[in-house]
């Protein structure tokens, strides 16, 4: 349903301060589903947008917590371009200038990025993407709000005492696409970041697969493979396990969450030989960090088990 008079379905995805000083280098992708939908993804209908591009604007208000030697608009342009550069993903954006408004509005159909909002995002939250969609999951308004109480830098070089604006922006734009947080501790869509971190500037393989599944291009995913299965523990299905596909030579490529019936599918895998294992979300990433996925199914995550191979 796309009528303007219908109240949009709104969800917020937030990026948090880093929970650990160090973390394993692993990646994962998942989607922001409609609440209580049993797995209806949120995504843009590119065919209905002018030129097939998702429009965005930036607020002219910039908080005093943003420092650095690059203009914020240049940093944000780089962040949007990082997703456009994926050769298997059809997402494209259109910059439509600046706006004087500094606060988000879920009903104006303007995708606003604001660095000077007065809204409090909560303790430990660096930024948040607020997604509005219709009942079929078609996105119609996404606002990205950066916290006003944490230090950001626009500089190209890492700054150990500030959060990298380009990295955080690239992460939030992933939410704008419809991507959920990663189930593991690294990658662009990881739910944590730390001062001086810049690794989230460039989407990793798992991020590429996730974006490409939502907006396939260049023959994707027909050129790749898929791994599917069902997890059980003592005969009962395992919900919200993080199922990881790692290349036999060691690098982790991608992962997905299991559904309430224990089923999982990892699509878009490049040709290769993979080792697959499942692990609970028991830290540093927790079920609370993937609330958009949980709310789609309304089930209780399975706990009380260790990592096992599948």
mmCIF file of N, CA, C and O in Angstrom, residues 144-202:
data_model
loop_
_atom_site.group_PDB
_atom_site.id
_atom_site.type_symbol
_atom_site.label_atom_id
_atom_site.label_comp_id
_atom_site.label_asym_id
_atom_site.label_seq_id
_atom_site.Cartn_x
_atom_site.Cartn_y
_atom_site.Cartn_z
ATOM 1 N N UNK A 144 18.731 10.119 8.598
ATOM 2 C CA UNK A 144 19.932 9.714 9.330
ATOM 3 C C UNK A 144 20.317 10.847 10.266
ATOM 4 O O UNK A 144 20.548 11.977 9.839
ATOM 5 N N UNK A 145 20.372 10.540 11.565
ATOM 6 C CA UNK A 145 20.657 11.537 12.594
ATOM 7 C C UNK A 145 21.954 11.158 13.302
ATOM 8 O O UNK A 145 22.091 10.035 13.796
ATOM 9 N N UNK A 146 22.892 12.096 13.351
ATOM 10 C CA UNK A 146 24.149 11.895 14.071
ATOM 11 C C UNK A 146 24.042 12.525 15.451
ATOM 12 O O UNK A 146 23.494 13.617 15.611
ATOM 13 N N UNK A 147 24.559 11.825 16.447
ATOM 14 C CA UNK A 147 24.484 12.319 17.817
ATOM 15 C C UNK A 147 25.249 13.625 17.960
ATOM 16 O O UNK A 147 26.307 13.821 17.350
ATOM 17 N N UNK A 148 24.737 14.508 18.804
ATOM 18 C CA UNK A 148 25.360 15.816 19.006
ATOM 19 C C UNK A 148 26.318 15.830 20.186
ATOM 20 O O UNK A 148 26.974 16.843 20.428
ATOM 21 N N UNK A 149 26.428 14.700 20.883
ATOM 22 C CA UNK A 149 27.233 14.682 22.112
ATOM 23 C C UNK A 149 28.476 13.807 22.008
ATOM 24 O O UNK A 149 29.067 13.441 23.018
ATOM 25 N N UNK A 150 28.867 13.433 20.781
ATOM 26 C CA UNK A 150 30.094 12.664 20.591
ATOM 27 C C UNK A 150 30.965 13.371 19.558
ATOM 28 O O UNK A 150 30.445 14.035 18.655
ATOM 29 N N UNK A 151 32.287 13.278 19.650
ATOM 30 C CA UNK A 151 33.161 13.981 18.718
ATOM 31 C C UNK A 151 33.307 13.244 17.384
ATOM 32 O O UNK A 151 33.615 12.053 17.351
ATOM 33 N N UNK A 152 33.073 13.961 16.288
ATOM 34 C CA UNK A 152 33.254 13.428 14.941
ATOM 35 C C UNK A 152 34.391 14.164 14.242
ATOM 36 O O UNK A 152 34.595 15.365 14.461
ATOM 37 N N UNK A 153 35.098 13.453 13.367
ATOM 38 C CA UNK A 153 36.095 14.090 12.526
ATOM 39 C C UNK A 153 35.794 13.808 11.063
ATOM 40 O O UNK A 153 35.381 12.692 10.699
ATOM 41 N N UNK A 154 36.002 14.815 10.227
ATOM 42 C CA UNK A 154 35.847 14.653 8.786
ATOM 43 C C UNK A 154 37.183 14.410 8.101
ATOM 44 O O UNK A 154 37.229 14.228 6.883
ATOM 45 N N UNK A 155 38.267 14.411 8.844
ATOM 46 C CA UNK A 155 39.604 14.292 8.257
ATOM 47 C C UNK A 155 39.783 12.936 7.583
ATOM 48 O O UNK A 155 39.247 11.916 8.034
ATOM 49 N N UNK A 156 40.587 12.928 6.516
ATOM 50 C CA UNK A 156 40.843 11.683 5.800
ATOM 51 C C UNK A 156 41.684 10.729 6.635
ATOM 52 O O UNK A 156 41.477 9.515 6.604
ATOM 53 N N UNK A 157 42.632 11.259 7.396
ATOM 54 C CA UNK A 157 43.477 10.432 8.252
ATOM 55 C C UNK A 157 42.732 10.113 9.546
ATOM 56 O O UNK A 157 41.972 10.945 10.053
ATOM 57 N N UNK A 158 42.927 8.911 10.106
ATOM 58 C CA UNK A 158 42.263 8.564 11.370
ATOM 59 C C UNK A 158 42.641 9.517 12.493
ATOM 60 O O UNK A 158 43.790 9.953 12.586
ATOM 61 N N UNK A 159 41.671 9.854 13.334
ATOM 62 C CA UNK A 159 41.900 10.690 14.503
ATOM 63 C C UNK A 159 41.599 9.859 15.749
ATOM 64 O O UNK A 159 40.458 9.437 15.949
ATOM 65 N N UNK A 160 42.593 9.583 16.578
ATOM 66 C CA UNK A 160 42.395 8.666 17.705
ATOM 67 C C UNK A 160 41.410 9.153 18.755
ATOM 68 O O UNK A 160 40.904 8.344 19.548
ATOM 69 N N UNK A 161 41.116 10.453 18.774
ATOM 70 C CA UNK A 161 40.224 10.984 19.804
ATOM 71 C C UNK A 161 38.828 11.311 19.282
ATOM 72 O O UNK A 161 38.032 11.940 19.988
ATOM 73 N N UNK A 162 38.515 10.891 18.045
ATOM 74 C CA UNK A 162 37.211 11.207 17.469
ATOM 75 C C UNK A 162 36.712 10.045 16.626
ATOM 76 O O UNK A 162 37.481 9.178 16.189
ATOM 77 N N UNK A 163 35.411 10.022 16.409
ATOM 78 C CA UNK A 163 34.795 9.005 15.563
ATOM 79 C C UNK A 163 34.827 9.470 14.114
ATOM 80 O O UNK A 163 34.580 10.637 13.806
ATOM 81 N N UNK A 164 35.141 8.557 13.231
ATOM 82 C CA UNK A 164 35.290 8.863 11.813
ATOM 83 C C UNK A 164 33.916 9.054 11.167
ATOM 84 O O UNK A 164 33.130 8.110 11.071
ATOM 85 N N UNK A 165 33.623 10.262 10.720
ATOM 86 C CA UNK A 165 32.311 10.566 10.158
ATOM 87 C C UNK A 165 32.037 9.734 8.912
ATOM 88 O O UNK A 165 30.915 9.255 8.717
ATOM 89 N N UNK A 166 33.044 9.531 8.083
ATOM 90 C CA UNK A 166 32.824 8.766 6.862
ATOM 91 C C UNK A 166 32.457 7.319 7.174
ATOM 92 O O UNK A 166 31.575 6.741 6.537
ATOM 93 N N UNK A 167 33.123 6.727 8.151
ATOM 94 C CA UNK A 167 32.812 5.342 8.530
ATOM 95 C C UNK A 167 31.385 5.217 9.056
ATOM 96 O O UNK A 167 30.637 4.314 8.655
ATOM 97 N N UNK A 168 31.016 6.120 9.962
ATOM 98 C CA UNK A 168 29.676 6.050 10.551
ATOM 99 C C UNK A 168 28.617 6.311 9.492
ATOM 100 O O UNK A 168 27.563 5.670 9.469
ATOM 101 N N UNK A 169 28.894 7.249 8.579
ATOM 102 C CA UNK A 169 27.936 7.544 7.514
ATOM 103 C C UNK A 169 27.758 6.347 6.584
ATOM 104 O O UNK A 169 26.630 6.016 6.189
ATOM 105 N N UNK A 170 28.845 5.672 6.233
ATOM 106 C CA UNK A 170 28.743 4.498 5.365
ATOM 107 C C UNK A 170 27.888 3.423 6.027
ATOM 108 O O UNK A 170 27.059 2.771 5.373
ATOM 109 N N UNK A 171 28.064 3.243 7.326
ATOM 110 C CA UNK A 171 27.243 2.291 8.081
ATOM 111 C C UNK A 171 25.765 2.674 8.036
ATOM 112 O O UNK A 171 24.894 1.846 7.734
ATOM 113 N N UNK A 172 25.467 3.937 8.325
ATOM 114 C CA UNK A 172 24.064 4.363 8.362
ATOM 115 C C UNK A 172 23.420 4.290 6.983
ATOM 116 O O UNK A 172 22.225 3.999 6.862
ATOM 117 N N UNK A 173 24.183 4.536 5.936
ATOM 118 C CA UNK A 173 23.641 4.409 4.580
ATOM 119 C C UNK A 173 23.306 2.949 4.289
ATOM 120 O O UNK A 173 22.364 2.653 3.556
ATOM 121 N N UNK A 174 24.062 2.019 4.891
ATOM 122 C CA UNK A 174 23.695 0.613 4.784
ATOM 123 C C UNK A 174 22.309 0.355 5.338
ATOM 124 O O UNK A 174 21.521 -0.420 4.766
ATOM 125 N N UNK A 175 21.970 0.998 6.459
ATOM 126 C CA UNK A 175 20.601 0.895 6.988
ATOM 127 C C UNK A 175 19.609 1.516 6.011
ATOM 128 O O UNK A 175 18.506 1.000 5.817
ATOM 129 N N UNK A 176 19.979 2.648 5.409
ATOM 130 C CA UNK A 176 19.100 3.293 4.434
ATOM 131 C C UNK A 176 18.766 2.344 3.291
ATOM 132 O O UNK A 176 17.654 2.363 2.749
ATOM 133 N N UNK A 177 19.709 1.467 2.933
ATOM 134 C CA UNK A 177 19.449 0.459 1.903
ATOM 135 C C UNK A 177 18.439 -0.581 2.375
ATOM 136 O O UNK A 177 17.725 -1.183 1.563
ATOM 137 N N UNK A 178 18.422 -0.836 3.707
ATOM 138 C CA UNK A 178 17.580 -1.886 4.258
ATOM 139 C C UNK A 178 18.363 -2.976 4.941
ATOM 140 O O UNK A 178 17.808 -4.033 5.263
ATOM 141 N N UNK A 179 19.659 -2.727 5.214
ATOM 142 C CA UNK A 179 20.497 -3.722 5.857
ATOM 143 C C UNK A 179 20.417 -3.620 7.375
ATOM 144 O O UNK A 179 20.451 -2.521 7.932
ATOM 145 N N UNK A 180 20.347 -4.767 8.032
ATOM 146 C CA UNK A 180 20.379 -4.894 9.487
ATOM 147 C C UNK A 180 21.833 -4.909 9.935
ATOM 148 O O UNK A 180 22.759 -4.958 9.120
ATOM 149 N N UNK A 181 22.055 -4.856 11.243
ATOM 150 C CA UNK A 181 23.402 -4.990 11.775
ATOM 151 C C UNK A 181 23.972 -6.367 11.487
ATOM 152 O O UNK A 181 23.250 -7.351 11.372
ATOM 153 N N UNK A 182 25.295 -6.405 11.421
ATOM 154 C CA UNK A 182 26.019 -7.656 11.309
ATOM 155 C C UNK A 182 25.889 -8.454 12.596
ATOM 156 O O UNK A 182 25.765 -7.899 13.682
ATOM 157 N N UNK A 183 25.956 -9.782 12.482
ATOM 158 C CA UNK A 183 25.955 -10.624 13.661
ATOM 159 C C UNK A 183 27.323 -10.799 14.277
ATOM 160 O O UNK A 183 27.442 -11.420 15.330
ATOM 161 N N UNK A 184 28.339 -10.272 13.624
ATOM 162 C CA UNK A 184 29.701 -10.389 14.118
ATOM 163 C C UNK A 184 30.270 -8.997 14.355
ATOM 164 O O UNK A 184 29.624 -7.987 14.085
ATOM 165 N N UNK A 185 31.484 -8.932 14.839
ATOM 166 C CA UNK A 185 31.982 -7.692 15.421
ATOM 167 C C UNK A 185 32.713 -6.767 14.466
ATOM 168 O O UNK A 185 33.151 -5.703 14.887
ATOM 169 N N UNK A 186 32.894 -7.155 13.215
ATOM 170 C CA UNK A 186 33.583 -6.277 12.271
ATOM 171 C C UNK A 186 32.785 -6.200 10.969
ATOM 172 O O UNK A 186 31.845 -6.941 10.738
ATOM 173 N N UNK A 187 33.200 -5.301 10.077
ATOM 174 C CA UNK A 187 32.484 -5.068 8.832
ATOM 175 C C UNK A 187 31.746 -3.754 8.906
ATOM 176 O O UNK A 187 31.526 -3.177 9.972
ATOM 177 N N UNK A 188 31.355 -3.235 7.768
ATOM 178 C CA UNK A 188 30.670 -1.941 7.732
ATOM 179 C C UNK A 188 29.391 -1.951 8.551
ATOM 180 O O UNK A 188 29.049 -0.971 9.214
ATOM 181 N N UNK A 189 28.651 -3.068 8.545
ATOM 182 C CA UNK A 189 27.375 -3.121 9.254
ATOM 183 C C UNK A 189 27.494 -3.695 10.660
ATOM 184 O O UNK A 189 26.489 -4.060 11.278
ATOM 185 N N UNK A 190 28.698 -3.757 11.205
ATOM 186 C CA UNK A 190 28.855 -4.127 12.610
ATOM 187 C C UNK A 190 28.156 -3.085 13.485
ATOM 188 O O UNK A 190 28.141 -1.897 13.156
ATOM 189 N N UNK A 191 27.568 -3.501 14.615
ATOM 190 C CA UNK A 191 26.795 -2.554 15.419
ATOM 191 C C UNK A 191 27.623 -1.651 16.311
ATOM 192 O O UNK A 191 27.056 -0.832 17.026
ATOM 193 N N UNK A 192 28.945 -1.775 16.285
ATOM 194 C CA UNK A 192 29.803 -0.975 17.149
ATOM 195 C C UNK A 192 30.856 -0.244 16.323
ATOM 196 O O UNK A 192 31.222 -0.673 15.235
ATOM 197 N N UNK A 193 31.363 0.840 16.891
ATOM 198 C CA UNK A 193 32.519 1.528 16.315
ATOM 199 C C UNK A 193 33.300 2.147 17.460
ATOM 200 O O UNK A 193 32.790 2.287 18.572
ATOM 201 N N UNK A 194 34.550 2.513 17.192
ATOM 202 C CA UNK A 194 35.389 3.107 18.224
ATOM 203 C C UNK A 194 36.115 4.307 17.646
ATOM 204 O O UNK A 194 36.225 4.463 16.426
ATOM 205 N N UNK A 195 36.613 5.151 18.510
ATOM 206 C CA UNK A 195 37.373 6.325 18.067
ATOM 207 C C UNK A 195 38.574 5.867 17.260
ATOM 208 O O UNK A 195 39.274 4.929 17.641
ATOM 209 N N UNK A 196 38.793 6.528 16.148
ATOM 210 C CA UNK A 196 39.930 6.214 15.294
ATOM 211 C C UNK A 196 39.698 5.105 14.295
ATOM 212 O O UNK A 196 40.511 4.897 13.394
ATOM 213 N N UNK A 197 38.585 4.360 14.422
ATOM 214 C CA UNK A 197 38.296 3.285 13.471
ATOM 215 C C UNK A 197 37.884 3.850 12.117
ATOM 216 O O UNK A 197 37.044 4.756 12.052
ATOM 217 N N UNK A 198 38.444 3.309 11.043
ATOM 218 C CA UNK A 198 38.068 3.729 9.691
ATOM 219 C C UNK A 198 37.695 2.538 8.808
ATOM 220 O O UNK A 198 37.403 2.710 7.629
ATOM 221 N N UNK A 199 37.697 1.323 9.353
ATOM 222 C CA UNK A 199 37.465 0.140 8.525
ATOM 223 C C UNK A 199 36.066 0.106 7.924
ATOM 224 O O UNK A 199 35.823 -0.568 6.914
ATOM 225 N N UNK A 200 35.099 0.826 8.528
ATOM 226 C CA UNK A 200 33.732 0.780 8.021
ATOM 227 C C UNK A 200 33.515 1.682 6.814
ATOM 228 O O UNK A 200 32.419 1.704 6.246
ATOM 229 N N UNK A 201 34.535 2.405 6.394
ATOM 230 C CA UNK A 201 34.379 3.267 5.222
ATOM 231 C C UNK A 201 34.064 2.485 3.951
ATOM 232 O O UNK A 201 33.351 2.964 3.077
ATOM 233 N N UNK A 202 34.627 1.291 3.839
ATOM 234 C CA UNK A 202 34.497 0.494 2.615
ATOM 235 C C UNK A 202 33.694 -0.762 2.896
ATOM 236 O O UNK A 202 34.091 -1.569 3.746
#
